[in-house]
Coordinates of C-alpha atoms and ligand atoms in Angstrom, one line a residue:
M1 CA 140.9 54.1 62.3
Y2 CA 138.1 55.5 60.2
L3 CA 138.3 59.2 59.1
T4 CA 135.6 61.0 57.2
K5 CA 136.5 62.8 53.9
D6 CA 136.7 66.1 55.8
E7 CA 138.9 64.7 58.5
Q8 CA 141.2 63.2 55.9
A9 CA 141.4 66.6 54.2
V10 CA 142.5 68.1 57.5
L11 CA 145.2 65.4 57.8
D12 CA 146.3 66.1 54.2
G13 CA 146.9 69.8 55.1
E14 CA 144.0 71.3 53.3
K15 CA 143.0 73.4 56.3
G16 CA 146.4 74.7 57.0
P17 CA 149.5 73.5 58.9
G18 CA 148.1 74.2 62.4
A19 CA 145.1 72.0 62.0
Q20 CA 147.2 69.4 60.2
K21 CA 149.6 69.2 63.1
A22 CA 146.6 68.8 65.5
M23 CA 145.1 66.0 63.3
E24 CA 148.4 64.2 63.2
L25 CA 148.6 64.1 67.0
V26 CA 145.0 63.1 67.6
T27 CA 145.0 60.3 65.0
A28 CA 148.4 59.1 66.3
L29 CA 146.9 58.8 69.8
G30 CA 143.8 57.1 68.4
K31 CA 145.9 54.5 66.6
I32 CA 148.0 53.8 69.7
Y33 CA 144.8 53.3 71.9
G34 CA 142.7 51.5 69.3
A35 CA 140.1 54.2 68.6
D36 CA 137.6 53.4 65.8
G37 CA 137.3 57.0 64.8
L38 CA 136.9 60.5 66.1
V39 CA 134.1 61.9 68.3
P40 CA 133.0 65.5 68.5
I41 CA 133.7 67.3 71.8
T42 CA 131.9 70.2 73.4
S43 CA 134.8 71.7 75.3
A44 CA 138.5 71.4 76.2
H45 CA 140.6 72.3 79.2
L46 CA 144.3 72.8 78.5
S47 CA 147.3 72.3 80.7
G48 CA 150.9 73.0 79.8
A49 CA 150.6 76.7 80.4
S50 CA 153.3 77.4 83.0
Y51 CA 156.7 78.6 81.7
K52 CA 158.2 76.6 84.5
T53 CA 156.8 73.3 83.2
I54 CA 156.9 73.8 79.4
G55 CA 160.1 76.0 79.1
D56 CA 161.4 77.4 75.8
G57 CA 160.6 74.2 73.9
G58 CA 156.9 74.4 74.8
L59 CA 156.8 78.1 74.0
K60 CA 158.3 77.4 70.5
Y61 CA 155.7 74.7 69.9
L62 CA 152.9 77.2 70.7
E63 CA 154.5 79.8 68.5
D64 CA 154.6 77.4 65.6
L65 CA 151.0 76.3 66.1
A66 CA 149.8 79.9 66.3
A67 CA 151.9 80.9 63.3
G68 CA 150.3 78.0 61.4
G69 CA 146.9 79.6 61.9
A70 CA 145.7 77.2 64.6
K71 CA 142.5 78.2 66.4
V72 CA 140.4 76.3 68.9
T73 CA 136.9 75.5 67.6
V74 CA 135.2 74.6 70.9
P75 CA 135.1 76.6 74.2
S76 CA 138.5 76.1 75.8
T77 CA 140.0 77.1 79.1
L78 CA 143.5 77.2 80.5
N79 CA 145.1 75.7 83.6
P80 CA 147.1 77.7 86.1
V81 CA 150.3 79.4 85.0
G82 CA 153.5 80.1 86.8
M83 CA 152.4 83.5 88.3
D84 CA 149.6 85.8 89.0
R85 CA 149.3 87.9 85.8
T86 CA 149.3 91.2 87.6
R87 CA 150.7 90.5 91.1
W88 CA 153.7 88.4 90.1
R89 CA 156.2 90.6 91.9
E90 CA 154.5 89.7 95.2
M91 CA 155.5 86.1 94.3
H92 CA 159.2 87.0 93.9
I93 CA 159.0 86.2 90.1
N94 CA 161.7 87.8 88.0
E95 CA 161.1 89.9 84.8
H96 CA 162.5 87.2 82.5
F97 CA 160.1 84.5 83.7
A98 CA 157.2 87.0 83.7
E99 CA 157.9 88.1 80.1
K100 CA 158.0 84.5 78.9
Q101 CA 154.8 83.6 80.9
L102 CA 152.9 86.5 79.5
R103 CA 153.9 85.4 75.9
I104 CA 152.6 81.9 76.6
I105 CA 149.2 83.2 77.8
G106 CA 149.1 85.5 74.8
L107 CA 149.7 82.7 72.3
Y108 CA 146.9 80.6 73.9
G109 CA 144.7 83.7 73.6
Q110 CA 145.7 84.2 70.0
M111 CA 144.4 80.7 69.3
G112 CA 141.1 81.5 70.9
V113 CA 141.6 79.9 74.3
Q114 CA 139.9 81.7 77.3
E115 CA 142.7 83.0 79.5
T116 CA 141.0 81.8 82.7
C117 CA 144.1 80.1 84.1
S118 CA 142.4 78.0 86.7
C119 CA 142.2 74.3 87.5
T120 CA 138.5 74.6 88.6
P121 CA 136.9 75.9 85.4
Y122 CA 133.9 73.6 86.2
L123 CA 133.0 76.1 88.9
G124 CA 131.9 78.6 86.3
A125 CA 134.0 79.2 83.2
N126 CA 133.7 75.8 81.5
V127 CA 130.9 73.5 82.8
P128 CA 130.3 70.4 80.7
K129 CA 126.9 68.6 80.8
C130 CA 126.3 64.9 81.7
G131 CA 127.1 62.7 78.7
D132 CA 129.2 65.4 76.9
H133 CA 132.4 64.2 75.2
V134 CA 135.2 66.6 76.1
A135 CA 139.0 66.7 76.0
W136 CA 140.3 67.8 79.3
A137 CA 143.8 67.9 80.7
E138 CA 144.6 68.6 84.4
S139 CA 144.1 65.4 86.3
S140 CA 142.0 66.8 89.1
A141 CA 139.6 68.7 86.8
L142 CA 139.1 65.9 84.4
S143 CA 138.4 63.4 87.2
F144 CA 135.8 65.9 88.6
V145 CA 133.9 66.3 85.3
N146 CA 134.1 62.6 84.5
S147 CA 132.8 61.5 87.9
Y148 CA 130.7 64.2 89.5
I149 CA 129.2 65.6 86.3
G150 CA 129.2 62.5 84.1
A151 CA 131.0 64.1 81.1
R152 CA 133.5 61.9 79.2
T153 CA 137.2 62.6 78.8
N154 CA 140.4 60.7 78.9
R155 CA 143.3 61.8 81.0
E156 CA 144.6 64.1 78.3
G157 CA 148.0 65.7 78.2
G158 CA 148.4 69.3 77.3
P159 CA 149.3 68.9 73.6
G160 CA 146.5 66.3 73.1
A161 CA 143.9 68.5 74.6
L162 CA 145.0 71.5 72.6
A163 CA 145.0 69.4 69.4
A164 CA 141.4 68.2 70.2
A165 CA 140.4 71.8 70.9
I166 CA 141.6 72.9 67.5
L167 CA 139.8 70.0 65.7
G168 CA 136.7 70.1 67.9
K169 CA 137.1 66.3 68.0
T170 CA 139.1 63.7 69.9
A171 CA 139.9 60.0 69.3
N172 CA 137.1 57.7 70.5
Y173 CA 138.7 55.4 73.0
G174 CA 139.2 54.9 76.8
L175 CA 136.7 56.7 79.0
H176 CA 134.6 57.9 76.0
L177 CA 133.3 54.3 75.8
D178 CA 130.7 52.8 78.1
R179 CA 132.6 49.6 78.7
N180 CA 135.6 51.5 80.2
R181 CA 133.5 53.5 82.7
R182 CA 132.4 50.5 84.8
P183 CA 133.7 50.3 88.4
T184 CA 136.6 48.0 89.0
V185 CA 136.8 48.1 92.8
V186 CA 134.4 49.0 95.7
I187 CA 135.8 51.4 98.4
D188 CA 133.9 51.1 101.7
A189 CA 134.6 54.5 103.2
S190 CA 133.8 54.5 106.9
E191 CA 133.7 57.1 109.8
M192 CA 134.3 60.0 107.4
E193 CA 134.4 63.5 109.0
D194 CA 132.4 66.2 107.4
S195 CA 135.5 68.1 106.1
V196 CA 137.2 68.7 102.8
F197 CA 140.5 67.7 104.4
D198 CA 139.1 64.3 105.3
Y199 CA 138.1 63.8 101.6
S200 CA 141.6 64.8 100.6
L201 CA 143.0 62.1 103.0
L202 CA 140.4 59.6 101.6
G203 CA 141.6 60.3 98.1
Q204 CA 145.3 59.9 99.1
A205 CA 144.5 56.6 100.9
V206 CA 142.6 55.2 97.9
G207 CA 145.2 56.3 95.4
M208 CA 147.9 54.6 97.6
A209 CA 145.7 51.4 97.9
V210 CA 144.4 50.9 94.4
G211 CA 146.6 53.0 92.1
G212 CA 144.3 53.2 89.1
G213 CA 141.0 51.7 88.0
V214 CA 137.5 53.1 88.6
P215 CA 136.7 53.1 92.3
Y216 CA 133.0 52.9 93.4
F217 CA 132.5 54.4 96.8
T218 CA 129.9 53.4 99.4
G219 CA 129.4 55.4 102.6
I220 CA 130.1 58.9 101.3
R221 CA 128.0 61.7 99.7
P222 CA 130.6 64.4 98.8
G223 CA 129.5 68.0 98.0
V224 CA 131.3 70.0 95.3
D225 CA 134.3 71.0 97.5
E226 CA 134.7 67.5 98.8
A227 CA 134.5 66.0 95.3
K228 CA 137.1 68.5 94.1
A229 CA 139.5 67.4 96.9
L230 CA 138.8 63.7 96.4
S231 CA 139.4 63.9 92.6
A232 CA 142.6 65.8 93.0
A233 CA 144.0 63.5 95.6
M234 CA 143.2 60.2 93.9
A235 CA 144.6 61.5 90.6
A236 CA 147.9 62.5 92.3
A237 CA 148.4 59.5 94.7
G238 CA 147.3 57.1 92.0
S239 CA 146.1 57.7 88.4
V240 CA 142.3 57.6 89.0
A241 CA 140.5 59.6 86.2
L242 CA 136.9 58.4 87.0
W243 CA 135.1 57.4 90.2
H244 CA 131.5 56.7 91.2
A245 CA 129.8 57.2 94.6
E246 CA 126.6 55.3 95.4
G247 CA 123.5 57.5 95.6
C248 CA 125.6 60.6 94.6
T249 CA 127.3 60.6 91.2
P250 CA 125.2 60.5 88.0
E251 CA 126.4 57.1 86.6
A252 CA 126.6 55.1 89.9
A253 CA 123.1 53.7 89.7
K254 CA 123.8 52.0 86.4
Y255 CA 126.2 49.5 87.9
D256 CA 125.9 46.2 89.8
V257 CA 129.0 46.0 91.9
S258 CA 128.2 42.8 93.8
G259 CA 131.1 40.8 92.3
L260 CA 133.9 43.3 92.8
E261 CA 136.7 43.4 95.3
H262 CA 136.0 45.5 98.4
V263 CA 138.7 47.7 99.9
P264 CA 137.9 49.3 103.3
I265 CA 139.3 52.7 103.9
G266 CA 138.7 54.0 107.5
P267 CA 140.4 56.4 109.9
A268 CA 143.6 54.3 110.2
E269 CA 144.2 54.3 106.4
R270 CA 143.5 58.0 106.3
Q271 CA 145.9 58.7 109.1
K272 CA 148.6 56.6 107.4
A273 CA 148.0 58.6 104.2
K274 CA 148.5 61.9 106.2
E275 CA 151.7 60.7 107.7
K276 CA 153.1 59.7 104.3
L277 CA 152.9 63.3 103.1
N278 CA 154.4 65.0 106.1
T279 CA 158.1 65.5 105.8
A280 CA 158.8 68.8 107.6
D281 CA 157.9 70.6 110.8
E282 CA 157.9 74.3 110.3
P283 CA 157.1 75.8 106.9
Q284 CA 158.5 78.9 105.2
L285 CA 155.4 79.2 102.9
I286 CA 151.8 78.2 103.7
A287 CA 150.0 77.6 100.4
I288 CA 146.3 77.0 100.4
G289 CA 144.1 76.4 97.3
C290 CA 144.9 73.2 95.5
P291 CA 142.7 72.8 93.6
H292 CA 141.8 76.5 93.4
L293 CA 139.6 77.7 96.2
S294 CA 135.9 77.9 95.7
P295 CA 133.8 80.8 97.0
K296 CA 132.7 78.7 99.9
E297 CA 136.2 77.8 100.8
M298 CA 137.3 81.5 100.6
N299 CA 134.5 82.5 102.9
D300 CA 135.3 79.7 105.4
I301 CA 138.9 80.9 105.5
A302 CA 137.8 84.5 106.0
V303 CA 135.6 83.4 109.0
L304 CA 138.6 81.4 110.4
L305 CA 140.9 84.5 110.2
K306 CA 138.4 87.1 111.5
G307 CA 139.7 88.9 114.6
K308 CA 143.1 87.2 114.4
E309 CA 146.5 88.8 113.7
K310 CA 149.4 87.4 111.7
K311 CA 152.2 87.4 114.3
R312 CA 154.8 85.4 112.3
K313 CA 155.9 87.8 109.6
D314 CA 158.7 85.4 108.5
I315 CA 156.3 82.8 107.2
E316 CA 154.6 83.7 103.9
I317 CA 151.0 82.7 103.1
W318 CA 149.6 82.3 99.6
F319 CA 145.9 81.7 98.9
C320 CA 145.3 80.4 95.3
T321 CA 142.1 80.7 93.4
S322 CA 140.7 81.8 90.0
A323 CA 140.4 85.5 89.0
A324 CA 136.6 84.9 88.8
V325 CA 136.3 83.6 92.3
R326 CA 138.6 86.3 93.7
A327 CA 136.4 88.9 92.1
Q328 CA 133.2 87.3 93.5
C329 CA 134.5 87.4 97.1
P330 CA 135.7 90.9 97.9
D331 CA 135.0 90.7 101.7
A332 CA 136.7 87.4 102.1
V333 CA 139.7 88.7 100.0
K334 CA 140.0 91.7 102.4
E335 CA 140.1 89.5 105.4
M336 CA 142.5 86.9 103.9
E337 CA 144.9 89.6 102.6
R338 CA 145.8 90.7 106.1
F339 CA 147.6 87.3 106.2
G340 CA 148.9 87.0 102.6
P341 CA 148.1 87.6 98.9
V342 CA 145.0 86.0 97.3
L343 CA 146.7 85.0 94.0
A344 CA 144.8 84.2 90.8
D345 CA 145.9 82.4 87.7
T346 CA 148.6 80.3 89.5
C347 CA 149.4 77.8 92.2
M348 CA 152.2 76.6 94.5
V349 CA 153.1 73.7 92.2
V350 CA 153.3 75.4 88.8
A351 CA 155.0 78.6 90.2
P352 CA 158.8 78.4 90.4
I353 CA 158.9 78.3 94.2
E354 CA 161.9 76.0 94.3
G355 CA 164.2 78.9 94.1
M356 CA 162.4 80.7 97.0
F357 CA 161.5 78.2 99.6
Q358 CA 162.5 74.8 100.9
R359 CA 159.5 73.9 103.2
T360 CA 155.9 74.4 102.2
A361 CA 152.7 73.7 104.1
T362 CA 149.6 72.7 102.4
N363 CA 146.1 71.3 103.2
S364 CA 146.0 69.5 99.8
A365 CA 147.0 65.9 99.2
K366 CA 147.6 66.6 95.6
A367 CA 150.1 69.4 96.4
G368 CA 151.6 67.2 99.1
N369 CA 152.4 64.7 96.4
Y370 CA 153.8 67.1 93.8
L371 CA 155.6 69.7 96.0
P372 CA 158.6 67.3 96.7
T373 CA 158.9 66.1 93.1
L374 CA 158.1 69.2 91.1
C375 CA 159.3 71.9 93.5
S376 CA 162.0 70.2 95.7
Q377 CA 160.0 71.0 98.8
K378 CA 159.7 69.3 102.2
V379 CA 156.0 69.3 103.1
V380 CA 153.9 70.1 106.2
F381 CA 150.6 68.6 105.4
G382 CA 147.6 69.4 107.6
E383 CA 144.1 71.0 107.9
T384 CA 143.9 74.7 107.0
A385 CA 143.0 75.8 110.6
D386 CA 146.0 73.9 112.0
L387 CA 148.4 75.3 109.4
L388 CA 147.2 78.9 110.0
K389 CA 147.6 78.6 113.8
V390 CA 151.4 78.6 113.2
V391 CA 151.3 82.3 112.2
E392 CA 148.6 83.6 114.6
Ligands
LIG1 FE1 145.4 73.1 90.6 FE2 147.9 73.5 90.9 FE3 146.7 71.9 92.5 S1 146.9 73.3 89.0 S2 145.0 71.0 91.2 S3 146.3 74.1 92.3 S4 148.7 71.5 91.6

C-alpha cells in the first residue's frame, strides 16, 4: 500500500500519538482489503457514541485519543447516543449512565466533532455531494449517502470512521472504487404503496432475500423519507451499503443490468417480512423515529394526533429525532408531546431500554431487527397510525 512522505511521517509518529494511532488503524484496514493507497475525504460521520454500546473500554479509548492531541480535520458528525442530553430523566436514565454519556460526547467535542447526535445528518448537518469520498459509519446513513446522493463510503465501523476523520483520508478500497459500485441483482418491486412504511417492508424483504450485494430497483421512485427507510431496512435485514433505483438515484443510468438475476418483491414478500418482525401483541413502549424523524414525518404525525387524546397512560411513547429537526418544528412538537416526549440525540436501540421495558412497538424495520438482539425486546411492528391507535 503506497503512502506519501507526509503520510509515512504521520505513521512514524511525527504528528503526535493521536494521529499515529489513527494512521495505524486506517493503513491496517487498507492492507486487509487490498487498498492501493489513501484517498482524501470531505466528511465523516461517527458511530460508537452511546455509553450503552461502547462501555468503559470505549470511553477509555476516546480519552487516550483526545489526550494524544487527536483532532478531526474534516467536518464530522456524531450518531445518536444513549439519552437525550437534557431530558434524560424522562427516559428513566440514571445519574451514572448520564455522567458517562456526557463525558463521551464531551470527548468527541474536544476532538472537533460536531455534537449533532443524529443518524440523519444528511438532512442538514452534514450533506456530502455526489462523487465525494467520505468515511461514514451508521449503516442506514452511509447507505443513504452512497445510494441517494452518490457519495462514496465503505461500511465503516466507529473507530475506522473516527481515524479517517482525524487524518482527513481513508483507505481506497471497496465502494470508493467504480468497479465495486456496479449492481449485482435487479429487484423488480411491484404494487408499492405510497408510504414510508411500505419502503421499510421492501427493504426488509430485500435484505432477507439477497443479504448483501448492490441491488438495482425497478418500479420505485422513493423520495427522501422513503429512501431513508429503505436504506435502514436493507442495511439491518441484510448488509446492503449501496443500492440504485432506475430513473431515480444518481448513478443508476450508468449501468446495463440486462444480464443480472431478477428478484421480484411484491405484496406477498413484504407481508412475510412484516410477519417476521412481529413477536408481541401489546407494547409497553411505542418508539417512532428510526432513522430519526424528518420535518415532514414530524408534521405528518402531528396531523395524525390532532384532536385525539392519549387514553392509555400505561403505555409510553417516544418520538426520536435530531435536535435540529425538533427545533424546526415547534408546532408539531407541541401536538406530539401531548402523547410522549420528542427526544433528540438518542433512539430506542442505543438507549438502555432493556432495563425498563420488555415489549416495544416500532414502525421501523431496522429497529424491528435490532430491538430483540440489542435491547432484549419483543416487538410489535406496524404502521405509525396503527401503533398509535392503541393509546387513543
Ligand atoms: Fe438511527 Fe437508532 Fe435507528 S441510530 S437508524 S434511530 S437504530
